[in-house]
XYZ file of C-alpha atoms in Angstrom:
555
model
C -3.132 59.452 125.510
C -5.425 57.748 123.019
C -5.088 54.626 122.115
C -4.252 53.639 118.030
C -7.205 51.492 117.400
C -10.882 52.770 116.863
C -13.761 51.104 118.758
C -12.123 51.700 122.310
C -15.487 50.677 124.076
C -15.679 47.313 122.908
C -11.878 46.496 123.268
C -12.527 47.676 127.037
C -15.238 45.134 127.606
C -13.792 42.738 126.492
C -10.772 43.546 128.145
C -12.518 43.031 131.375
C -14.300 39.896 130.770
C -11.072 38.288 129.776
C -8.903 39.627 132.650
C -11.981 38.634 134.918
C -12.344 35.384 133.238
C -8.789 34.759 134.206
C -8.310 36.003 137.503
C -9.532 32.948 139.764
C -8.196 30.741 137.716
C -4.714 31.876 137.298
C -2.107 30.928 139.684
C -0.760 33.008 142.099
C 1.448 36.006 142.068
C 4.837 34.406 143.300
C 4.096 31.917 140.009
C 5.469 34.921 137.840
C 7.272 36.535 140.035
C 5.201 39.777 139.074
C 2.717 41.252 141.195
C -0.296 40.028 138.678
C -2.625 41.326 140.725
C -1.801 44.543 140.801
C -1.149 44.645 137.332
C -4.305 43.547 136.128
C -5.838 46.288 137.765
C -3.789 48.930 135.987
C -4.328 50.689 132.547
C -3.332 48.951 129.531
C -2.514 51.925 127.954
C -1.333 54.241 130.513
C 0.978 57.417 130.963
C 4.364 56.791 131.633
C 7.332 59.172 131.986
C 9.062 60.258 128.818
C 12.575 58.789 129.726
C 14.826 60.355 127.115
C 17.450 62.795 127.370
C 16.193 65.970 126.245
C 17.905 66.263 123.078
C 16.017 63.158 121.721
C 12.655 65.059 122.252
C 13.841 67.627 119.464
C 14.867 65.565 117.268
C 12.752 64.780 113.856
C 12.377 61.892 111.802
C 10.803 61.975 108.036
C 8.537 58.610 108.662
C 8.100 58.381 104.536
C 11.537 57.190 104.576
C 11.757 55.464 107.179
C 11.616 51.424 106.828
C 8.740 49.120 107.930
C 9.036 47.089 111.077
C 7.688 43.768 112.565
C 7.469 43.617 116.236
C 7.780 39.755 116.880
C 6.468 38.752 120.864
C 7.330 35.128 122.024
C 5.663 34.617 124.990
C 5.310 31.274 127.121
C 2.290 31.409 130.108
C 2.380 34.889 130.154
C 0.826 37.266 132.764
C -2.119 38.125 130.683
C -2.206 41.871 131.608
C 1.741 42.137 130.907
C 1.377 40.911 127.310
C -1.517 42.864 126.722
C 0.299 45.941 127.905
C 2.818 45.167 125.567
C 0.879 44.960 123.191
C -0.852 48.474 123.662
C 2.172 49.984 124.460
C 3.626 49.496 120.559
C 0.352 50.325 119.036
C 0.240 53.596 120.925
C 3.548 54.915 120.477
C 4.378 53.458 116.832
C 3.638 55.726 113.579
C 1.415 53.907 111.868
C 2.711 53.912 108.699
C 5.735 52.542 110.340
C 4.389 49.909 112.322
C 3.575 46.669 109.614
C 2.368 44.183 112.361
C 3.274 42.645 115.564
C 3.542 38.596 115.826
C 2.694 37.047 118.712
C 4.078 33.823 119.014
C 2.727 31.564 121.186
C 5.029 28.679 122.701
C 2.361 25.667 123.053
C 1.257 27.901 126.428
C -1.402 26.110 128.604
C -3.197 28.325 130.156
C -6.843 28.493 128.617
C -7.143 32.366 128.914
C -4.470 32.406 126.559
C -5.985 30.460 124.115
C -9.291 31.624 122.470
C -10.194 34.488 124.804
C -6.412 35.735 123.852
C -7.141 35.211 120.045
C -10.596 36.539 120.367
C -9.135 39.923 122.120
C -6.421 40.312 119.557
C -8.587 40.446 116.552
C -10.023 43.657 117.591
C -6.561 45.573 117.827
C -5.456 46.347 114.399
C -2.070 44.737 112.729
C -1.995 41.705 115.439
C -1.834 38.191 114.602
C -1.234 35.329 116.765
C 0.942 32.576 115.527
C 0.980 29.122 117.780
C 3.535 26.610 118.386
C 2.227 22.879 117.746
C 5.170 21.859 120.293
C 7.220 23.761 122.725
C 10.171 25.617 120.420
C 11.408 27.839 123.767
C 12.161 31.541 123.128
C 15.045 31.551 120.320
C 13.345 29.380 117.668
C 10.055 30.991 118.236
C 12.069 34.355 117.740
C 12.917 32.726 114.740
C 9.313 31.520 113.682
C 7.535 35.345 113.887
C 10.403 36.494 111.895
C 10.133 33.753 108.794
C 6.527 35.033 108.997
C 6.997 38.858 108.873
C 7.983 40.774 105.461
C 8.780 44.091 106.936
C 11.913 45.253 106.370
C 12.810 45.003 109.913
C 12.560 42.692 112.756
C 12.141 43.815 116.582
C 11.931 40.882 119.389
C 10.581 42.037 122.182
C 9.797 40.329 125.025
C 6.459 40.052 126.431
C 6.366 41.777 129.714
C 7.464 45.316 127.959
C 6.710 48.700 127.614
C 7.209 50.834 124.758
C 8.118 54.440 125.683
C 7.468 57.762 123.889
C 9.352 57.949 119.892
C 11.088 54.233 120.752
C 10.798 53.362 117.144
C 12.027 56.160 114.821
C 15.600 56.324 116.256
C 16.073 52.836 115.889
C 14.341 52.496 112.382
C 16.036 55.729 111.158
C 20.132 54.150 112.620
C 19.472 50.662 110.827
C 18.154 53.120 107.253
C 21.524 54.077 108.080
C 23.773 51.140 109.300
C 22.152 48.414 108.129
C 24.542 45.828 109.343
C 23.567 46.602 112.628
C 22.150 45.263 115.800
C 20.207 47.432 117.668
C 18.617 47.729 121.229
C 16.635 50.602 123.002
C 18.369 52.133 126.521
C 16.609 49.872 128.674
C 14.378 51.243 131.706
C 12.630 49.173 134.650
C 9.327 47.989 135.453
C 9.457 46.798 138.747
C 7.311 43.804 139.898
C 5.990 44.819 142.928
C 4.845 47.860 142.150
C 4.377 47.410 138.305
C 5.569 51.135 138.106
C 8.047 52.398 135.406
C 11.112 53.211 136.614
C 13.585 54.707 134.655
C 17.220 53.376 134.447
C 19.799 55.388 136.831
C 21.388 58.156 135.802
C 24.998 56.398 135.301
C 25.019 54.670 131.553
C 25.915 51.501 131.117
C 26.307 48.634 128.175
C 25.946 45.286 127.808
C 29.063 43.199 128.692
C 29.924 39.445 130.228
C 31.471 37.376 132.630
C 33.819 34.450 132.242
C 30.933 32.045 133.171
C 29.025 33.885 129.869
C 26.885 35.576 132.141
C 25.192 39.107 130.943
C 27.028 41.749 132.974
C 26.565 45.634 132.716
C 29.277 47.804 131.755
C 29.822 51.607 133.125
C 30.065 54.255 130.342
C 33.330 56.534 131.705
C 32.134 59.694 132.776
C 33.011 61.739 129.630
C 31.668 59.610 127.085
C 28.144 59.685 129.653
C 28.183 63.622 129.163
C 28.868 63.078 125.713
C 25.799 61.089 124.697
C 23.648 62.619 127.045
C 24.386 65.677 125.663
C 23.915 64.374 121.741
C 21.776 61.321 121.970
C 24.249 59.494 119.980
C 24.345 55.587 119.595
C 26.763 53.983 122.099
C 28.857 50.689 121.281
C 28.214 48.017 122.677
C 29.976 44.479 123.292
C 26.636 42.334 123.786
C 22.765 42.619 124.536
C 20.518 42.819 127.083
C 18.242 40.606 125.082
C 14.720 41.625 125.746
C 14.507 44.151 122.763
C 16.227 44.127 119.608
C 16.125 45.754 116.183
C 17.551 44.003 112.873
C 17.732 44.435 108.866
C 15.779 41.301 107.715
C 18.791 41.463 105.056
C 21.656 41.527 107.876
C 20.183 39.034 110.183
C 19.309 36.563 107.168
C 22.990 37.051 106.163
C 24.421 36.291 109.179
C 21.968 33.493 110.103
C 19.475 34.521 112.128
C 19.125 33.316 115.902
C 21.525 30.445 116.256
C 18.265 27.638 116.939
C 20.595 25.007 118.304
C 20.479 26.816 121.695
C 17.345 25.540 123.510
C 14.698 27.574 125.307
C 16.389 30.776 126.435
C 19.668 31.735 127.652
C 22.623 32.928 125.533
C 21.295 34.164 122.899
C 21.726 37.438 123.394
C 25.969 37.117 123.885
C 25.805 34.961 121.182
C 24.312 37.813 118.462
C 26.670 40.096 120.079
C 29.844 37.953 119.442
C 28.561 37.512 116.198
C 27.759 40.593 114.994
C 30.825 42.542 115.994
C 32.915 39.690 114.989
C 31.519 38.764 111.223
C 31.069 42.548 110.279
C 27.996 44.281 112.340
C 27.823 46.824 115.202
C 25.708 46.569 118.269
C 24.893 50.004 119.368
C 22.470 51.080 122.278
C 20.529 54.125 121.526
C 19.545 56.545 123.897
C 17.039 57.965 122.398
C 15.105 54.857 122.078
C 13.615 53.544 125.226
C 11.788 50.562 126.590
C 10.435 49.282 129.778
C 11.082 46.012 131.066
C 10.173 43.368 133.787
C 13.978 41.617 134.608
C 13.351 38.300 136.242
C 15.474 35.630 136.992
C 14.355 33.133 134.701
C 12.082 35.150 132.225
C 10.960 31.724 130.240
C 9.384 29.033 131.458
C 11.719 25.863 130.769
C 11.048 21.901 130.375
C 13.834 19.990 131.831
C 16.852 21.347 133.921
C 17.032 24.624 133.284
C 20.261 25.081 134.968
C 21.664 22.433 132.399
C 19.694 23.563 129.417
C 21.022 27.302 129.822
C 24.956 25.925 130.143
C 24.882 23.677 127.601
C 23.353 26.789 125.253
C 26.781 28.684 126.858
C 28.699 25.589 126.061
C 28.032 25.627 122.309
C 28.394 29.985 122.312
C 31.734 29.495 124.077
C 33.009 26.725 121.355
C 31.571 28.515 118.333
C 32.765 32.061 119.339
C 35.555 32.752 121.828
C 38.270 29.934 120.645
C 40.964 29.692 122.967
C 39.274 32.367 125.636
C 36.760 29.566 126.046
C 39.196 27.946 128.864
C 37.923 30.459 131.240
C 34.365 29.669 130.896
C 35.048 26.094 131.652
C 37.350 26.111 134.292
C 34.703 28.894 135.911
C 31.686 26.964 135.381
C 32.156 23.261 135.709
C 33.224 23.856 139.856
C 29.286 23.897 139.754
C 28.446 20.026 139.721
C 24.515 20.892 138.567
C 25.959 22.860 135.448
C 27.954 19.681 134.184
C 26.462 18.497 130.978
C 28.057 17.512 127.769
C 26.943 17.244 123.779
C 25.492 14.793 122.405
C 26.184 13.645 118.264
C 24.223 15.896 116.969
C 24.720 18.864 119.206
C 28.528 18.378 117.888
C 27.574 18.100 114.302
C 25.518 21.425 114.613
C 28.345 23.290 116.694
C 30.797 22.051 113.499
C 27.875 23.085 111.205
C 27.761 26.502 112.967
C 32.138 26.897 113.215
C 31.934 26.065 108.898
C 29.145 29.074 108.650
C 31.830 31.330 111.164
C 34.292 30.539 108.496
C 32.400 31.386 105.071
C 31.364 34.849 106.839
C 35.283 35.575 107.022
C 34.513 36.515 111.004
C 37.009 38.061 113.041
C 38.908 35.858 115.803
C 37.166 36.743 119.680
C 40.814 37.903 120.351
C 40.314 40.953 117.745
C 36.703 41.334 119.824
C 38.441 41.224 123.034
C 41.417 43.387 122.176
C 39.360 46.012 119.988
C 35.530 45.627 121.465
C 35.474 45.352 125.195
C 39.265 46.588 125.954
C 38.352 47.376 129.353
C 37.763 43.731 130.173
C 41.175 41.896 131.300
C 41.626 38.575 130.333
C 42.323 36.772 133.968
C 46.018 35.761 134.964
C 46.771 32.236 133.587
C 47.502 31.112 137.292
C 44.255 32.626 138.975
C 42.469 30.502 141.287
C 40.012 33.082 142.337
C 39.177 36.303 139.941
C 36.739 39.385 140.357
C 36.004 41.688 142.981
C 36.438 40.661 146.623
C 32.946 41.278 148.346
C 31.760 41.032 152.226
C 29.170 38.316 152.374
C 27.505 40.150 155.110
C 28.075 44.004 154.397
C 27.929 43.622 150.972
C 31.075 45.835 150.290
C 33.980 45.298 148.386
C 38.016 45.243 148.181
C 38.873 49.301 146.145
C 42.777 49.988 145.754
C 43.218 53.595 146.895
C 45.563 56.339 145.618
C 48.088 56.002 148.732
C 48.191 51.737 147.999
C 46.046 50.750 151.145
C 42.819 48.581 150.564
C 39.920 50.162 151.762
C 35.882 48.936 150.683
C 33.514 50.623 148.634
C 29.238 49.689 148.075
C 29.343 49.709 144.344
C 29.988 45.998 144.096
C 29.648 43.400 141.403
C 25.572 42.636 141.605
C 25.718 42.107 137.729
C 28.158 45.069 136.937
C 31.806 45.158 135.489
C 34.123 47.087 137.266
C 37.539 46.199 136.083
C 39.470 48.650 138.397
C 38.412 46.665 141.374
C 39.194 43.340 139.817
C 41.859 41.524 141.891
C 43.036 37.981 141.888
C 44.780 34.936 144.149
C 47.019 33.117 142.319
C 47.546 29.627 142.655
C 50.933 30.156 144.600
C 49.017 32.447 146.747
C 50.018 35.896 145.966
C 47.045 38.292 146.377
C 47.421 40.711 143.199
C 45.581 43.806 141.540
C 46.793 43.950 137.736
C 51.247 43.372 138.158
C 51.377 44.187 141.784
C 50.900 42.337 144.860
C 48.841 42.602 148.397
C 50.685 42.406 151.279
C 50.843 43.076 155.105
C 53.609 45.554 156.479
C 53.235 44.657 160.273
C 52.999 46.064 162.861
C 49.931 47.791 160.962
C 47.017 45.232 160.244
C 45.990 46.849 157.342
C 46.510 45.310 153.704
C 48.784 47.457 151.461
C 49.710 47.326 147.568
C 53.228 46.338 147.293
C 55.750 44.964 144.083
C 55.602 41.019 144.113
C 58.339 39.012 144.838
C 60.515 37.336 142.322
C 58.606 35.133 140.047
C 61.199 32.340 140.743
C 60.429 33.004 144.508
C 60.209 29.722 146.213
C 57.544 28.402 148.267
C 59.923 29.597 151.956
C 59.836 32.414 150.061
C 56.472 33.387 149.465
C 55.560 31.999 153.111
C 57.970 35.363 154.165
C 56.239 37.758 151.905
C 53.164 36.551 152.567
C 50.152 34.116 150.990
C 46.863 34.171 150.970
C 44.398 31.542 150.780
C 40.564 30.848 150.920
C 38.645 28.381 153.188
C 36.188 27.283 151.365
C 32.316 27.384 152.560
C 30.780 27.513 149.196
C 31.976 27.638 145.527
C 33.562 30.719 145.151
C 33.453 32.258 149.122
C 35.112 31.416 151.519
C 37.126 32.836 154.761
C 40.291 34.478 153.170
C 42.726 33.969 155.136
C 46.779 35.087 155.243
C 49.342 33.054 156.240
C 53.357 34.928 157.027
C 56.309 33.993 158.482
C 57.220 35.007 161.804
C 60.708 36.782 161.600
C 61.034 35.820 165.363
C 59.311 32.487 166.119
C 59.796 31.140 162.422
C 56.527 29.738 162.695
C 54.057 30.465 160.266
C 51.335 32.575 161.181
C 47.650 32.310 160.587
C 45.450 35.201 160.414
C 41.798 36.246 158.853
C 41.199 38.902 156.441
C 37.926 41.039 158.237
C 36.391 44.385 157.379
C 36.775 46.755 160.413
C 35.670 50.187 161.092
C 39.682 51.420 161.070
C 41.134 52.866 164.264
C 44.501 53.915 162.887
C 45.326 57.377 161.719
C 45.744 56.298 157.634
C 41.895 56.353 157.050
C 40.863 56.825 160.283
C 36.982 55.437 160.728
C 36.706 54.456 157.313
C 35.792 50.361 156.857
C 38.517 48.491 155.457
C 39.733 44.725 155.019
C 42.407 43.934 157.987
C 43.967 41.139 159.492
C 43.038 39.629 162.598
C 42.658 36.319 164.585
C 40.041 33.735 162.583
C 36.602 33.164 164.384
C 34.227 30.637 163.233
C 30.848 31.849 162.059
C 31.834 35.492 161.782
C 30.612 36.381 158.099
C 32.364 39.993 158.371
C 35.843 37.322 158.004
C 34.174 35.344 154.384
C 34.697 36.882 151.648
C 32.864 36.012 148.164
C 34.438 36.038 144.214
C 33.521 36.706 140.658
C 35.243 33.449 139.663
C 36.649 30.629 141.131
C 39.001 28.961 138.358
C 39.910 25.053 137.908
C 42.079 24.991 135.290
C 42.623 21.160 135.436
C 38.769 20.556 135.690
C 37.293 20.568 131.733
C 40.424 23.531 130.631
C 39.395 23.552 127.356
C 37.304 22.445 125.510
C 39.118 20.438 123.131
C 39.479 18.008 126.181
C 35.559 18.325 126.727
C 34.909 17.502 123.395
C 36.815 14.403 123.414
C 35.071 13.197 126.024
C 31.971 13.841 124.506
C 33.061 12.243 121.511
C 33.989 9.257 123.876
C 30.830 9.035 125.899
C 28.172 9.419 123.820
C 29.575 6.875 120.741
């Protein structure tokens, strides 16, 4: 593959003196949790595998009509050979007459290499400019300073530790000529940081969804709709963004407001431009046959301050602005965390107000529409749950699955980031184990747990102590030993048992691991159990109450 720009020879010199220029001075590989090393010594502009489905690779796109794009790249103490690779990556993949320029902006970084040497390298590639921060902005407003400076027609942030596959930009160019009130992302692949090798993304589709504690969460395309667009490369819905690449009409995202530059640093943004789009008349769509590579870390941008309390408080203001009274279940999941308590301050309140006046003069939809008509696989949790999610094994990593004759057995395809609403069960605050309107129960003499109809919703407390309770021992916020508590029909006495995953002995499921009852042992992590959520309804419900406060504290 040759590279776009013309005098290769020079560009690789100086390649090398700046990466060697860099090297001992850079700090070490766990810094950016990236094997740097290793990356450095690979090609800037190397082969990688052509990820899309094969229908995308027949497709054809008349590039005359097509409109022009700016690729805007925040980046913060970057990994040198990451950005550059970036960098190379768009230039060699882009049509030209496409392509108007890419914007780096640089966040006030400190390392020297990425100062002069970085300008000095950039000015040989054609259509790059560097832009620099005179004060740390963080990721969203720097977003928001490449694309004040681009005129193309259309803005892509990317992030800065990227690669740009084969054809990435026609398909999305060509669906925003289209639907230009739309938001637009690539299928994301992997680049994995050990290895730095491109991996493409598994074989089972998924979109971008949430959590109640606002948390990016990936959704599973049903198996028919994955043969579908595999089969036609057509756009898939979806409810939010992965974030690290993302297409936009200047005319749409003007309209709508851009990045919302109250939230600080990073973190949020990309739920927030999901909520906003589908609610205030946009799309977001994934398209298959537009790919990208990139590096997920935990914490992709550097922060000043507590990030943990920088990254709620951005969650905070998307919960209040967006989800109205849904935003009770992102408070009463998040504030059991002491570190993520924060609150507003004047002006943060005068900007959320600000932000709720500019929801109103768009004529957006409610987030009950976006629940009910966007992401209708995603229940809303039981008014009375205490905990909420999928039931996983701390130490096998496997989780509670309903099966088709009512027993609970375990699967391995667990939570780790994913929604899967089937497995989603809950413990009310009375106790009752449930999946969706049914209850968990034990039918002695068998150990095993089975799905059963709930008692009377009047049922007194006696009552529920006959059918059965469970409840959850805390050892951290939301795991705990789960354990089951039942009348004894002879003693009277109630009984105390532990829910543990066995290999089972009986003949229903004979050798296959499953959650049973059994007598509670201390430090035995096959009997603790972890959830999605733990819910405090009473602790910061809503946040009309939080507000108050806020109001209160800070006058």
């Amino acid at each position: 593959m040759k590279p776009a720009y013309k005098d290769r020879h020079k560009i690789r010199r100086k390649l090398q003196e700046i990466l060697t220029y860099a090297a001992p001075l850079r700090p070490n590989d766990e810094h950016y949790n990236i094997n740097v090393t290793l990356s450095d010594r690979t090609s800037m502009d190397r082969q990688i595998r052509d990820t899309r489905p094969e229908v995308c690779k027949t497709k054809q796109y008349d590039a005359k009509t097509l409109p022009t794009v700016a690729v805007i790249i925040p980046f913060f103490n970057e990994a040198l050979s990451m950005l550059i690779r970036t960098v190379h990556s768009i230039l060699n993949r882009s049509p030209d007459m496409l392509l108007d320029e890419i914007i780096l902006v640089d966040d006030k970084s400190t390392e020297i290499w990425l100062q002069k040497p970085l300008t000095e390298y950039m000015k040989l590639l054609p259509k790059v400019r560097v832009i620099r921060n005179t004060k740390r902005m963080g990721l969203i407003r720097s977003r928001m300073v490449g694309h004040r400076a681009a005129l193309a027609d259309v803005s892509i942030f990317l992030d800065a530790h990227c690669e740009a596959n084969e054809g990435w930009l026609e398909p999305m160019l060509a669906y925003l000529q289209k639907y230009p009130k739309a938001v637009v992302q690539p299928y994301v692949d992997g680049i994995d940081t050990g290895t730095i090798e491109y991996l493409p993304a598994t074989e089972h589709l998924h979109v971008g969804a949430f959590n109640w504690e606002l948390r990016y969460t990936w959704l599973k395309v049903p198996d028919h709709k994955t043969i579908f667009h595999l089969n036609t490369g057509e756009a898939i819905d979806s409810p939010t963004l992965v974030g690290c690449a993302i297409a936009v009409t200047r005319s749409f995202f003007d309209e709508i407001g851009g990045f919302d530059e109250g939230l600080e640093i990073w973190g949020g943004e990309n739920l927030e431009l999901g909520f906003r789009a589908w609610q205030c008349g946009g799309t977001v769509v994934t398209l298959l046959c537009s790919r990208v590579g990139h590096v997920f870390k935990n914490f992709p941008y550097k922060f000043d301050g507590n990030r943990e309390q920088v990254v709620t408080k951005n969650l905070m203001r998307v919960a209040d602005v967006w989800m109205d009274g849904y935003k009770k279940f992102f408070y009463a999941s998040t504030f059991i965390y002491e570190i993520k308590n924060t609150t507003f301050n004047m002006a943060e309140l005068q900007s959320i107000e600000r932000w709720k006046e500019h929801r109103k003069h768009l004529k957006c939809k409610n987030f009950e529409w976006y629940m009910h008509n966007i992401v209708p696989e995603m229940e809303t949790p039981p008014r009375d749950a205490h905990f909420y999610g999928e039931i996983m094994n701390v130490r096998s990593k496997a989780c509670f699955e309903l099966y088709n004759d009512y027993y609970i057995g375990m699967n391995y395809i667990c939570y780790e980031h994913k929604v899967i609403p089937y497995n989603f069960f809950s413990i009310s605050n009375a106790g009752l184990l449930r999946w969706k309107d049914k209850c968990i129960k034990v039918l002695f003499p068998s150990p095993a747990l089975r799905l059963v109809d709930c008692p009377p919703i009047d049922a007194n407390t006696s009552a529920l102590y006959d059918f059965g309770i469970f409840k959850v021992k805390l050892i951290g916020h939301t795991w705990g030993q789960l354990r089951y508590y039942v009348r004894n029909p002879s003693t009277k006495n109630i009984d105390k048992y532990c829910v543990v995953q066995v290999t089972n002995v009986l003949p229903e499921h004979e050798k296959e691991q499953m959650p049973q009852i059994g007598g509670c042992r201390e430090n035995d992590n096959f009997q603790v159990w972890s959830f999605t959520h733990r819910f405090d309804f009473n602790l910061y419900a809503n946040t009309d109450f939080a507000t108050n406060m806020t109001y209160k504290h800070k006058q």
